[in-house]
mmCIF file of C-alpha atoms in Angstrom:
data_model
loop_
_atom_site.group_PDB
_atom_site.id
_atom_site.type_symbol
_atom_site.label_atom_id
_atom_site.label_comp_id
_atom_site.label_asym_id
_atom_site.label_seq_id
_atom_site.Cartn_x
_atom_site.Cartn_y
_atom_site.Cartn_z
ATOM 1 C CA MET A 25 47.908 -4.683 -87.764
ATOM 2 C CA VAL A 26 51.641 -4.131 -88.056
ATOM 3 C CA THR A 27 52.057 -7.597 -89.487
ATOM 4 C CA SER A 28 49.325 -6.971 -92.071
ATOM 5 C CA SER A 29 50.859 -3.649 -93.092
ATOM 6 C CA LEU A 30 54.259 -5.227 -93.386
ATOM 7 C CA LYS A 31 52.843 -7.991 -95.565
ATOM 8 C CA SER A 32 51.113 -5.466 -97.824
ATOM 9 C CA PHE A 33 54.328 -3.487 -98.116
ATOM 10 C CA LYS A 34 56.276 -6.599 -99.113
ATOM 11 C CA GLU A 35 53.693 -7.509 -101.756
ATOM 12 C CA PHE A 36 53.752 -3.962 -103.093
ATOM 13 C CA TRP A 37 57.529 -3.928 -103.189
ATOM 14 C CA SER A 38 57.646 -7.366 -104.820
ATOM 15 C CA GLN A 39 55.215 -6.274 -107.525
ATOM 16 C CA ARG A 40 57.178 -3.070 -108.031
ATOM 17 C CA THR A 41 60.426 -5.017 -108.353
ATOM 18 C CA THR A 42 58.876 -7.441 -110.836
ATOM 19 C CA LEU A 43 57.518 -4.532 -112.845
ATOM 20 C CA ALA A 44 60.915 -2.846 -112.809
ATOM 21 C CA LEU A 45 62.628 -6.022 -113.995
ATOM 22 C CA PHE A 46 60.036 -6.416 -116.734
ATOM 23 C CA ILE A 47 60.629 -2.832 -117.879
ATOM 24 C CA VAL A 48 64.400 -3.345 -117.885
ATOM 25 C CA VAL A 49 64.076 -6.521 -119.980
ATOM 26 C CA LEU A 50 61.639 -4.810 -122.338
ATOM 27 C CA ILE A 51 63.990 -1.862 -122.793
ATOM 28 C CA GLY A 52 66.849 -4.267 -123.496
ATOM 29 C CA VAL A 53 64.809 -6.095 -126.142
ATOM 30 C CA LEU A 54 63.775 -2.800 -127.773
ATOM 31 C CA ILE A 55 67.372 -1.553 -127.845
ATOM 32 C CA ASN A 56 68.500 -4.823 -129.439
ATOM 33 C CA VAL A 57 65.761 -4.629 -132.080
ATOM 34 C CA LEU A 58 66.519 -0.991 -132.841
ATOM 35 C CA GLN A 59 70.225 -1.774 -133.173
ATOM 36 C CA ARG A 60 69.476 -4.546 -135.655
ATOM 37 C CA VAL A 61 67.215 -2.292 -137.675
ATOM 38 C CA SER A 62 69.708 0.551 -137.678
ATOM 39 C CA GLU A 63 72.691 -1.644 -138.548
ATOM 40 C CA PRO A 64 73.345 -1.544 -142.307
ATOM 41 C CA LYS A 65 72.811 -4.918 -143.941
ATOM 42 C CA PRO A 66 75.836 -6.258 -145.809
ATOM 43 C CA GLN A 67 75.500 -5.547 -149.513
ATOM 44 C CA LEU A 68 76.090 -8.622 -151.634
ATOM 45 C CA SER A 69 77.954 -7.975 -154.827
ATOM 46 C CA SER A 70 76.451 -8.587 -158.245
ATOM 47 C CA ILE A 71 78.140 -10.470 -161.062
ATOM 48 C CA TYR A 72 80.392 -8.105 -162.977
ATOM 49 C CA LEU A 73 80.080 -8.292 -166.760
ATOM 50 C CA CYS A 74 83.390 -7.749 -168.525
ATOM 51 C CA HIS A 75 83.041 -7.061 -172.261
ATOM 52 C CA SER A 76 86.593 -5.808 -172.752
ATOM 53 C CA ASP A 77 89.255 -7.681 -174.727
ATOM 54 C CA ASP A 78 92.012 -5.669 -173.051
ATOM 55 C CA VAL A 79 94.529 -7.687 -171.014
ATOM 56 C CA ASP A 80 94.361 -5.056 -168.265
ATOM 57 C CA SER A 81 90.678 -5.877 -167.761
ATOM 58 C CA ILE A 82 91.664 -9.211 -166.200
ATOM 59 C CA ARG A 83 91.536 -8.833 -162.431
ATOM 60 C CA ALA A 84 94.317 -10.286 -160.318
ATOM 61 C CA LEU A 85 93.461 -13.073 -157.875
ATOM 62 C CA GLU A 86 94.531 -11.426 -154.642
ATOM 63 C CA ASP A 87 93.385 -14.221 -152.313
ATOM 64 C CA THR A 88 91.332 -17.414 -152.271
ATOM 65 C CA LEU A 89 88.062 -15.457 -152.288
ATOM 66 C CA VAL A 90 87.277 -14.707 -155.940
ATOM 67 C CA SER A 91 85.043 -11.935 -157.267
ATOM 68 C CA PRO A 92 82.232 -13.189 -159.552
ATOM 69 C CA ILE A 93 83.227 -11.885 -162.989
ATOM 70 C CA LEU A 94 81.659 -12.956 -166.280
ATOM 71 C CA TYR A 95 84.373 -12.572 -168.918
ATOM 72 C CA GLN A 96 82.798 -12.421 -172.365
ATOM 73 C CA GLN A 97 85.937 -12.067 -174.466
ATOM 74 C CA VAL A 98 89.432 -13.521 -174.368
ATOM 75 C CA PRO A 99 92.163 -10.864 -174.627
ATOM 76 C CA ASP A 100 95.145 -11.415 -176.909
ATOM 77 C CA LEU A 101 97.687 -13.192 -174.694
ATOM 78 C CA GLY A 102 99.903 -14.324 -177.560
ATOM 79 C CA GLY A 103 102.519 -11.579 -177.374
ATOM 80 C CA MET A 104 103.182 -11.911 -173.650
ATOM 81 C CA HIS A 105 106.071 -13.650 -171.910
ATOM 82 C CA TYR A 106 104.989 -17.239 -171.298
ATOM 83 C CA LYS A 107 105.003 -16.908 -167.488
ATOM 84 C CA GLU A 108 102.898 -13.762 -167.557
ATOM 85 C CA ARG A 109 100.597 -15.314 -170.152
ATOM 86 C CA MET A 110 100.036 -18.371 -167.940
ATOM 87 C CA GLN A 111 99.215 -16.230 -164.917
ATOM 88 C CA LYS A 112 96.828 -14.005 -166.873
ATOM 89 C CA PHE A 113 95.104 -17.065 -168.300
ATOM 90 C CA ILE A 114 94.623 -18.534 -164.823
ATOM 91 C CA GLU A 115 93.235 -15.227 -163.535
ATOM 92 C CA LEU A 116 90.887 -15.111 -166.520
ATOM 93 C CA MET A 117 89.677 -18.665 -166.065
ATOM 94 C CA VAL A 118 89.229 -19.151 -162.319
ATOM 95 C CA PRO A 119 86.158 -16.865 -161.853
ATOM 96 C CA SER A 120 84.413 -18.499 -164.819
ATOM 97 C CA ILE A 121 85.240 -21.996 -163.572
ATOM 98 C CA LEU A 122 83.864 -21.227 -160.128
ATOM 99 C CA LEU A 123 80.691 -19.719 -161.603
ATOM 100 C CA ALA A 124 80.168 -22.792 -163.815
ATOM 101 C CA ARG A 125 80.696 -25.128 -160.872
ATOM 102 C CA GLU A 126 78.286 -23.038 -158.791
ATOM 103 C CA LYS A 127 75.617 -23.404 -161.476
ATOM 104 C CA LEU A 128 76.187 -27.160 -161.576
ATOM 105 C CA LEU A 129 75.985 -27.455 -157.783
ATOM 106 C CA GLN A 130 72.816 -25.352 -157.557
ATOM 107 C CA LYS A 131 71.111 -27.402 -160.251
ATOM 108 C CA ARG A 132 72.231 -30.594 -158.498
ATOM 109 C CA MET A 133 70.738 -29.381 -155.217
ATOM 110 C CA LYS A 134 67.506 -28.505 -156.999
ATOM 111 C CA VAL A 135 67.364 -32.021 -158.467
ATOM 112 C CA LEU A 136 67.637 -33.452 -154.941
ATOM 113 C CA GLU A 137 64.892 -31.161 -153.623
ATOM 114 C CA LEU A 138 62.476 -31.733 -156.511
ATOM 115 C CA ASP A 139 62.975 -35.490 -156.508
ATOM 116 C CA ALA A 140 62.259 -35.602 -152.756
ATOM 117 C CA ALA A 141 59.132 -33.478 -153.249
ATOM 118 C CA LEU A 142 57.863 -35.653 -156.089
ATOM 119 C CA GLN A 143 58.575 -38.844 -154.127
ATOM 120 C CA ALA A 144 56.611 -37.405 -151.197
ATOM 121 C CA GLY A 145 53.703 -36.546 -153.470
ATOM 122 C CA VAL A 146 53.952 -32.797 -152.932
ATOM 123 C CA GLY A 147 55.782 -31.910 -156.136
ATOM 124 C CA THR A 148 54.118 -30.008 -158.966
ATOM 125 C CA GLU A 149 53.852 -30.654 -162.682
ATOM 126 C CA ARG A 150 56.337 -27.829 -163.179
ATOM 127 C CA ASP A 151 58.793 -29.629 -160.870
ATOM 128 C CA SER A 152 58.403 -32.796 -162.907
ATOM 129 C CA ILE A 153 58.983 -30.973 -166.211
ATOM 130 C CA TYR A 154 62.144 -29.297 -164.862
ATOM 131 C CA LEU A 155 63.504 -32.609 -163.573
ATOM 132 C CA GLU A 156 62.871 -34.275 -166.924
ATOM 133 C CA SER A 157 64.747 -31.458 -168.692
ATOM 134 C CA ILE A 158 67.823 -32.043 -166.499
ATOM 135 C CA LYS A 159 67.657 -35.785 -167.132
ATOM 136 C CA LYS A 160 67.577 -35.067 -170.848
ATOM 137 C CA GLU A 161 70.504 -32.647 -170.557
ATOM 138 C CA PHE A 162 72.662 -35.294 -168.878
ATOM 139 C CA LYS A 163 71.219 -38.220 -170.858
ATOM 140 C CA THR A 164 69.950 -40.436 -168.060
ATOM 141 C CA GLU A 165 66.595 -41.399 -166.551
ATOM 142 C CA ASP A 166 68.017 -42.614 -163.239
ATOM 143 C CA ILE A 167 68.166 -40.039 -160.419
ATOM 144 C CA GLN A 168 71.207 -41.542 -158.700
ATOM 145 C CA GLU A 169 73.063 -41.690 -161.988
ATOM 146 C CA LEU A 170 72.016 -38.097 -162.683
ATOM 147 C CA LEU A 171 73.469 -36.947 -159.359
ATOM 148 C CA LYS A 172 76.691 -38.783 -160.174
ATOM 149 C CA ARG A 173 76.874 -37.051 -163.536
ATOM 150 C CA MET A 174 76.371 -33.648 -161.888
ATOM 151 C CA HIS A 175 79.136 -34.149 -159.320
ATOM 152 C CA PRO A 176 81.914 -31.540 -159.854
ATOM 153 C CA HIS A 177 85.644 -32.197 -160.050
ATOM 154 C CA PRO A 178 88.691 -30.138 -158.980
ATOM 155 C CA VAL A 179 89.395 -26.695 -160.425
ATOM 156 C CA SER A 180 93.005 -27.725 -161.108
ATOM 157 C CA ILE A 181 91.922 -30.365 -163.627
ATOM 158 C CA ILE A 182 89.622 -27.941 -165.437
ATOM 159 C CA LEU A 183 92.411 -25.358 -165.553
ATOM 160 C CA ALA A 184 94.949 -27.863 -166.883
ATOM 161 C CA GLN A 185 92.619 -29.113 -169.613
ATOM 162 C CA ALA A 186 91.698 -25.553 -170.553
ATOM 163 C CA ALA A 187 95.374 -24.607 -170.812
ATOM 164 C CA ILE A 188 96.251 -27.570 -173.034
ATOM 165 C CA GLU A 189 93.176 -27.407 -175.258
ATOM 166 C CA SER A 190 93.384 -23.639 -175.821
ATOM 167 C CA GLY A 191 97.165 -23.183 -175.879
ATOM 168 C CA TRP A 192 96.854 -21.063 -172.723
ATOM 169 C CA GLY A 193 94.123 -18.969 -174.311
ATOM 170 C CA THR A 194 95.832 -18.348 -177.656
ATOM 171 C CA SER A 195 93.915 -20.716 -179.972
ATOM 172 C CA ARG A 196 91.664 -19.258 -182.664
ATOM 173 C CA PHE A 197 88.634 -21.080 -181.273
ATOM 174 C CA CYS A 198 89.272 -19.654 -177.835
ATOM 175 C CA ARG A 199 89.775 -16.101 -179.121
ATOM 176 C CA GLU A 200 86.956 -16.033 -181.672
ATOM 177 C CA ALA A 201 84.382 -18.380 -180.126
ATOM 178 C CA ASN A 202 85.186 -18.609 -176.383
ATOM 179 C CA ASN A 203 85.563 -22.340 -177.056
ATOM 180 C CA ILE A 204 88.213 -23.306 -174.549
ATOM 181 C CA PHE A 205 88.028 -27.095 -174.745
ATOM 182 C CA GLY A 206 87.679 -27.623 -178.497
ATOM 183 C CA ILE A 207 84.133 -28.981 -178.221
ATOM 184 C CA TRP A 208 82.704 -29.838 -181.634
ATOM 185 C CA SER A 209 79.345 -28.785 -183.018
ATOM 186 C CA TYR A 210 77.015 -31.211 -184.807
ATOM 187 C CA ASN A 211 74.004 -28.902 -184.887
ATOM 188 C CA ARG A 212 73.860 -26.411 -187.750
ATOM 189 C CA ASN A 213 71.235 -24.376 -185.865
ATOM 190 C CA GLU A 214 73.540 -23.479 -182.965
ATOM 191 C CA LYS A 215 76.257 -20.833 -182.862
ATOM 192 C CA ARG A 216 79.459 -22.311 -184.244
ATOM 193 C CA ILE A 217 82.674 -21.672 -186.115
ATOM 194 C CA ARG A 218 84.246 -23.736 -188.891
ATOM 195 C CA ALA A 219 87.649 -25.272 -188.362
ATOM 196 C CA SER A 220 90.360 -24.726 -190.964
ATOM 197 C CA GLN A 221 90.875 -28.483 -191.207
ATOM 198 C CA SER A 222 88.418 -31.217 -192.137
ATOM 199 C CA ARG A 223 88.135 -34.964 -191.811
ATOM 200 C CA GLY A 224 88.166 -36.249 -195.330
ATOM 201 C CA SER A 225 85.390 -34.451 -197.150
ATOM 202 C CA THR A 226 83.586 -33.537 -193.931
ATOM 203 C CA ASP A 227 83.927 -30.036 -192.510
ATOM 204 C CA ILE A 228 84.545 -29.695 -188.791
ATOM 205 C CA TYR A 229 82.667 -27.133 -186.726
ATOM 206 C CA LEU A 230 83.192 -26.045 -183.131
ATOM 207 C CA ARG A 231 80.639 -24.470 -180.829
ATOM 208 C CA LYS A 232 80.644 -20.734 -180.274
ATOM 209 C CA TYR A 233 79.853 -19.368 -176.821
ATOM 210 C CA ASP A 234 78.910 -15.920 -175.550
ATOM 211 C CA SER A 235 81.250 -16.196 -172.550
ATOM 212 C CA LEU A 236 83.950 -18.342 -170.969
ATOM 213 C CA PHE A 237 81.398 -19.398 -168.360
ATOM 214 C CA GLU A 238 79.161 -20.952 -171.047
ATOM 215 C CA SER A 239 82.086 -22.876 -172.513
ATOM 216 C CA ILE A 240 83.109 -24.259 -169.130
ATOM 217 C CA TYR A 241 79.585 -25.261 -168.148
ATOM 218 C CA ASP A 242 79.134 -27.058 -171.483
ATOM 219 C CA TYR A 243 82.412 -28.876 -170.823
ATOM 220 C CA LEU A 244 81.131 -29.963 -167.388
ATOM 221 C CA VAL A 245 77.949 -31.313 -168.980
ATOM 222 C CA THR A 246 80.000 -33.125 -171.648
ATOM 223 C CA ILE A 247 82.187 -34.765 -169.003
ATOM 224 C CA GLY A 248 79.023 -35.617 -167.095
ATOM 225 C CA LYS A 249 77.127 -37.383 -169.869
ATOM 226 C CA ALA A 250 79.662 -38.856 -172.323
ATOM 227 C CA GLY A 251 80.256 -42.596 -172.049
ATOM 228 C CA ALA A 252 84.012 -42.124 -172.452
ATOM 229 C CA TYR A 253 84.227 -40.560 -168.987
ATOM 230 C CA LYS A 254 82.219 -43.124 -167.018
ATOM 231 C CA GLN A 255 85.242 -44.276 -165.004
ATOM 232 C CA PHE A 256 86.265 -40.681 -164.334
ATOM 233 C CA ARG A 257 82.781 -39.896 -162.954
ATOM 234 C CA ALA A 258 82.948 -42.927 -160.664
ATOM 235 C CA ALA A 259 86.434 -42.010 -159.432
ATOM 236 C CA ARG A 260 85.635 -38.372 -158.651
ATOM 237 C CA LEU A 261 82.893 -39.469 -156.225
ATOM 238 C CA HIS A 262 85.578 -40.875 -153.948
ATOM 239 C CA SER A 263 88.579 -38.624 -154.526
ATOM 240 C CA GLU A 264 89.423 -34.968 -155.081
ATOM 241 C CA ASN A 265 93.092 -35.674 -155.725
ATOM 242 C CA PRO A 266 93.766 -34.287 -159.224
ATOM 243 C CA TYR A 267 96.835 -36.482 -159.719
ATOM 244 C CA ARG A 268 94.724 -39.614 -159.229
ATOM 245 C CA LEU A 269 91.720 -38.458 -161.223
ATOM 246 C CA ILE A 270 93.537 -37.366 -164.392
ATOM 247 C CA TRP A 271 94.414 -40.984 -165.234
ATOM 248 C CA TYR A 272 90.723 -41.525 -165.989
ATOM 249 C CA LEU A 273 90.766 -38.776 -168.644
ATOM 250 C CA SER A 274 92.890 -40.593 -171.188
ATOM 251 C CA ASN A 275 89.913 -40.805 -173.564
ATOM 252 C CA TYR A 276 89.721 -37.019 -173.830
ATOM 253 C CA SER A 277 92.538 -36.988 -176.370
ATOM 254 C CA GLU A 278 93.805 -39.272 -179.098
ATOM 255 C CA LYS A 279 97.177 -39.034 -177.358
ATOM 256 C CA ARG A 280 95.703 -41.089 -174.494
ATOM 257 C CA TYR A 281 98.242 -41.453 -171.647
ATOM 258 C CA GLU A 282 100.607 -38.933 -173.191
ATOM 259 C CA TYR A 283 97.751 -36.463 -172.684
ATOM 260 C CA VAL A 284 97.446 -37.568 -169.052
ATOM 261 C CA ARG A 285 101.148 -36.953 -168.510
ATOM 262 C CA SER A 286 100.746 -33.497 -170.039
ATOM 263 C CA LEU A 287 97.920 -32.768 -167.597
ATOM 264 C CA ARG A 288 100.105 -33.832 -164.691
ATOM 265 C CA ASN A 289 102.998 -31.658 -165.852
ATOM 266 C CA VAL A 290 100.758 -28.599 -166.279
ATOM 267 C CA ILE A 291 99.199 -29.046 -162.831
ATOM 268 C CA GLU A 292 102.513 -29.705 -161.114
ATOM 269 C CA PHE A 293 104.643 -27.081 -162.877
ATOM 270 C CA ASN A 294 102.080 -24.304 -162.306
ATOM 271 C CA ASP A 295 100.915 -25.398 -158.826
ATOM 272 C CA LEU A 296 97.344 -25.531 -160.110
ATOM 273 C CA HIS A 297 96.280 -27.692 -157.153
ATOM 274 C CA LEU A 298 96.391 -24.497 -155.048
ATOM 275 C CA TYR A 299 93.296 -23.217 -156.888
ATOM 276 C CA ASP A 300 91.241 -26.168 -155.648
ATOM 277 C CA THR A 301 90.726 -24.231 -152.410
ATOM 278 C CA TYR A 302 89.515 -21.044 -154.109
ATOM 279 C CA GLN A 303 85.889 -20.024 -153.596
ATOM 280 C CA LEU A 304 83.493 -17.493 -155.038
ATOM 281 C CA GLN A 305 82.819 -14.363 -153.063
ATOM 282 C CA ALA A 306 79.183 -14.332 -151.898
ATOM 283 C CA PHE A 307 76.994 -12.634 -154.474
ATOM 284 C CA ASN A 308 73.349 -11.760 -154.937
ATOM 285 C CA MET A 309 71.576 -14.923 -156.100
ATOM 286 C CA ASP A 310 68.588 -12.804 -157.137
ATOM 287 C CA ASP A 311 70.771 -10.883 -159.573
ATOM 288 C CA ASP A 312 69.191 -10.857 -163.045
ATOM 289 C CA VAL A 313 72.499 -11.800 -164.664
ATOM 290 C CA TRP A 314 72.810 -14.908 -162.469
ATOM 291 C CA LYS A 315 69.196 -15.922 -163.123
ATOM 292 C CA GLU A 316 69.876 -15.705 -166.851
ATOM 293 C CA MET A 317 73.045 -17.775 -166.440
ATOM 294 C CA LEU A 318 71.089 -20.463 -164.596
ATOM 295 C CA ASP A 319 68.518 -20.631 -167.392
ATOM 296 C CA GLN A 320 71.067 -20.958 -170.190
#
């Protein structure tokens, strides 16, 4: 009788202990859930649109994490001391370069995903149409070649070319058309600006862009698809060293290797290689401005 009572007591106590432990665990889970719900979610920034042509509108680069800013006009940097002008130009360019590279990388990732889906037989007609549009943009039908053409290259090289081609942001084409790299226009239906010089009896036109970002992305596409830069595209797959890669850009200018030496001097004198480590601050990818930039 005593033994039976003792056994019943132990079972009761064991059940009570198990129940207590269950309640403690449940309370802990509930507290954790409530804490997560109550904790404010980090607010991602949106892309800031800068319409101003005032030099003071250019934000300083305070560290390697760069705010996403869409500069739509180039301020007048001509009257500044050359060192200040160079720094302001770099601060103006870096956010736009990083945004253009981000667009290129996102589109490249989408190409990988859509190609895999289509190869697996689960892709849609819409996926196929989008993929064909990217192939057309970069002038190739081969997926592996397309991925090679969409591979980015160092920020320092883009900065150096932008500085040389635009006279550190002071050229007329840069100021009036956001055309940083002197890219010509052969389509009378697109936005463009006429050059003051001509080749023989033929007028020269340069493309006009709505922002620095558009100009830089168009430059990346040009580098990606033009036959003159085939060796450069192959080299950048295996190296991110700007001093090695610039030797494959001799075809960018009629000056050939004199142009390459100028690129090296600009990168070295201004320590542009430091900007190769800079990254965009996380921003809202669902932002309407970014969606529009991706579709351009």
